[in-house]
Amino acid sequence: MPTPRWIPLPELLYAQVVKSYRRRRLVGVQHRVVFGTRLAIEQLLAACGWTMNTAFIERLNLDIRQRVAASGRRVNTLCQGESGLRDQLALFQVSHNFVLPHASLRQPLLIPEATNGYGSVKVWRPCTLAMAAGLTEHVWSRKEVLLSRVPPWPQPQVR
């Protein structure tokens, strides 16, 4: 009996940006489509005004290095093995997606709101990655993240 293989969903779009260096200088950039078609990827990115580049993944790598101590360069911290690193990465992932508002996703308010205290009026609504994906409708607090109950995964299939 053959062993089962992971097969990506047909709607998955995935591309790589491969940079070529010679003597520590960038000499070429090549775009490689892994899943989907080049046209589908370019149309999806063009809808947001983006092109294929490494800026997004480089920013994510920096955020991970800064917020997950065990993944930094030349660190003196211990993560107590693979499970400790997985726990740190899981906490980073939830915090990055649900707690941290991203400036590029903020939305203008139709009516400016007064602030409590001294300061200018509030003209932007903060937005997280989870809000942009439609998973939640508000910015979560760290307390809310730590006190929320998570269902067991994978959940049993109900027929």
Short mmCIF file of C-alpha atoms in Angstrom, two decimals:
data_model
loop_
_atom_site.label_atom_id
_atom_site.label_comp_id
_atom_site.label_asym_id
_atom_site.label_seq_id
_atom_site.Cartn_x
_atom_site.Cartn_y
_atom_site.Cartn_z
CA MET A 1 0.00 0.00 0.00
CA PRO A 2 1.50 3.37 -0.98
CA THR A 3 2.07 5.93 1.75
CA PRO A 4 -0.22 8.99 1.60
CA ARG A 5 1.33 12.21 0.31
CA TRP A 6 0.52 15.81 1.11
CA ILE A 7 -1.03 17.54 -1.90
CA PRO A 8 -1.57 21.31 -1.88
CA LEU A 9 -4.99 22.78 -2.52
CA PRO A 10 -5.49 23.70 -6.19
CA GLU A 11 -6.11 27.38 -5.29
CA LEU A 12 -2.73 27.70 -3.51
CA LEU A 13 -0.53 30.36 -5.11
CA TYR A 14 3.15 30.32 -4.15
CA ALA A 15 6.18 31.95 -5.73
CA GLN A 16 9.82 32.37 -4.77
CA VAL A 17 12.16 35.26 -5.37
CA VAL A 18 15.66 33.86 -5.88
CA LYS A 19 18.51 36.35 -5.56
CA SER A 20 21.93 35.67 -7.09
CA TYR A 21 25.02 37.18 -5.48
CA ARG A 22 28.60 37.50 -6.70
CA ARG A 23 31.22 38.81 -4.29
CA ARG A 24 28.54 40.00 -1.86
CA ARG A 25 26.80 42.02 -4.58
CA LEU A 26 23.35 41.34 -5.96
CA VAL A 27 23.73 40.40 -9.62
CA GLY A 28 20.32 38.96 -10.47
CA VAL A 29 16.78 38.34 -9.29
CA GLN A 30 14.70 35.47 -10.63
CA HIS A 31 11.02 34.80 -9.93
CA ARG A 32 10.07 31.13 -9.69
CA VAL A 33 6.45 29.94 -9.50
CA VAL A 34 6.07 26.89 -7.23
CA PHE A 35 2.26 26.53 -7.13
CA GLY A 36 -0.26 28.20 -9.43
CA THR A 37 0.50 30.25 -12.51
CA ARG A 38 2.58 33.38 -12.91
CA LEU A 39 -0.44 35.23 -14.31
CA ALA A 40 -2.65 34.33 -11.31
CA ILE A 41 0.04 35.42 -8.85
CA GLU A 42 0.72 38.70 -10.65
CA GLN A 43 -3.02 39.50 -10.87
CA LEU A 44 -3.49 38.83 -7.14
CA LEU A 45 -0.52 41.03 -6.19
CA ALA A 46 -1.50 43.76 -8.67
CA ALA A 47 -4.92 44.06 -7.02
CA CYS A 48 -3.07 45.27 -3.90
CA GLY A 49 -0.53 47.32 -5.83
CA TRP A 50 2.30 44.88 -5.05
CA THR A 51 4.89 42.97 -7.04
CA MET A 52 6.86 39.80 -6.27
CA ASN A 53 9.66 40.75 -3.87
CA THR A 54 11.32 39.61 -0.65
CA ALA A 55 10.28 42.58 1.51
CA PHE A 56 7.41 40.80 3.25
CA ILE A 57 9.32 37.66 4.22
CA GLU A 58 12.40 39.66 5.24
CA ARG A 59 10.21 41.77 7.55
CA LEU A 60 8.63 38.64 9.04
CA ASN A 61 12.08 37.08 9.58
CA LEU A 62 13.19 40.24 11.41
CA ASP A 63 10.06 40.22 13.60
CA ILE A 64 10.65 36.56 14.50
CA ARG A 65 14.31 37.19 15.36
CA GLN A 66 13.36 40.18 17.53
CA ARG A 67 10.45 38.56 19.38
CA VAL A 68 11.46 34.87 19.65
CA ALA A 69 14.63 34.89 21.70
CA ALA A 70 15.73 31.36 20.76
CA SER A 71 15.71 32.16 17.02
CA GLY A 72 18.00 35.20 17.15
CA ARG A 73 21.54 35.21 15.95
CA ARG A 74 24.13 34.14 18.54
CA VAL A 75 21.81 34.18 21.52
CA ASN A 76 22.50 32.94 25.04
CA THR A 77 18.92 31.85 25.71
CA LEU A 78 17.65 28.33 26.08
CA CYS A 79 14.34 27.18 24.70
CA GLN A 80 14.44 23.77 26.39
CA GLY A 81 14.43 21.77 23.17
CA GLU A 82 12.13 21.64 20.20
CA SER A 83 8.91 21.88 22.22
CA GLY A 84 10.12 25.11 23.87
CA LEU A 85 10.87 26.65 20.48
CA ARG A 86 7.46 25.54 19.17
CA ASP A 87 5.79 27.19 22.19
CA GLN A 88 7.68 30.46 21.62
CA LEU A 89 6.80 30.44 17.92
CA ALA A 90 3.13 29.71 18.64
CA LEU A 91 2.93 32.63 21.07
CA PHE A 92 4.66 34.89 18.51
CA GLN A 93 2.25 33.79 15.78
CA VAL A 94 -0.84 34.57 17.85
CA SER A 95 0.58 37.88 19.03
CA HIS A 96 1.68 38.91 15.53
CA ASN A 97 -1.69 38.05 13.95
CA PHE A 98 -4.22 39.01 16.64
CA VAL A 99 -2.57 41.56 19.00
CA LEU A 100 -0.20 43.68 16.91
CA PRO A 101 -1.94 46.28 14.72
CA HIS A 102 -0.17 46.82 11.40
CA ALA A 103 0.10 50.39 10.17
CA SER A 104 -0.39 49.43 6.53
CA LEU A 105 -3.78 47.85 7.36
CA ARG A 106 -5.26 50.73 9.37
CA GLN A 107 -8.61 52.02 8.18
CA PRO A 108 -9.79 55.65 8.19
CA LEU A 109 -12.71 56.45 10.48
CA LEU A 110 -15.71 58.11 8.87
CA ILE A 111 -16.17 60.34 11.91
CA PRO A 112 -13.07 61.27 13.97
CA GLU A 113 -13.32 60.16 17.62
CA ALA A 114 -12.26 62.21 20.61
CA THR A 115 -9.54 60.74 22.79
CA ASN A 116 -9.76 60.45 26.57
CA GLY A 117 -7.36 63.09 27.73
CA TYR A 118 -5.10 65.53 25.96
CA GLY A 119 -4.33 64.73 22.38
CA SER A 120 -5.53 64.94 18.85
CA VAL A 121 -8.65 63.19 17.65
CA LYS A 122 -8.50 59.58 16.56
CA VAL A 123 -8.83 59.33 12.76
CA TRP A 124 -7.67 55.73 12.17
CA ARG A 125 -9.07 52.34 13.21
CA PRO A 126 -6.22 49.93 13.99
CA CYS A 127 -6.31 46.62 12.13
CA THR A 128 -4.47 43.33 12.70
CA LEU A 129 -3.71 40.58 10.21
CA ALA A 130 -6.49 38.45 11.70
CA MET A 131 -8.97 41.31 11.25
CA ALA A 132 -7.90 41.74 7.62
CA ALA A 133 -8.41 38.00 7.06
CA GLY A 134 -11.89 38.17 8.63
CA LEU A 135 -11.04 35.94 11.61
CA THR A 136 -11.93 38.54 14.25
CA GLU A 137 -13.47 41.99 14.43
CA HIS A 138 -11.26 43.61 17.10
CA VAL A 139 -7.65 43.96 18.21
CA TRP A 140 -7.02 41.41 20.95
CA SER A 141 -5.21 42.23 24.18
CA ARG A 142 -2.42 39.95 25.46
CA LYS A 143 -4.64 39.11 28.43
CA GLU A 144 -7.45 38.07 26.09
CA VAL A 145 -5.03 35.83 24.15
CA LEU A 146 -3.71 34.13 27.27
CA LEU A 147 -7.16 33.59 28.81
CA SER A 148 -8.95 32.35 25.67
CA ARG A 149 -9.73 28.66 25.40
CA VAL A 150 -8.42 26.87 22.35
CA PRO A 151 -10.30 23.85 21.00
CA PRO A 152 -8.31 20.62 20.66
CA TRP A 153 -6.68 20.19 17.28
CA PRO A 154 -7.36 18.37 15.00
CA GLN A 155 -11.05 18.43 15.73
CA PRO A 156 -12.98 15.21 15.08
CA GLN A 157 -15.01 15.07 11.91
CA VAL A 158 -18.78 15.07 12.50
CA ARG A 159 -20.78 13.22 9.87
#
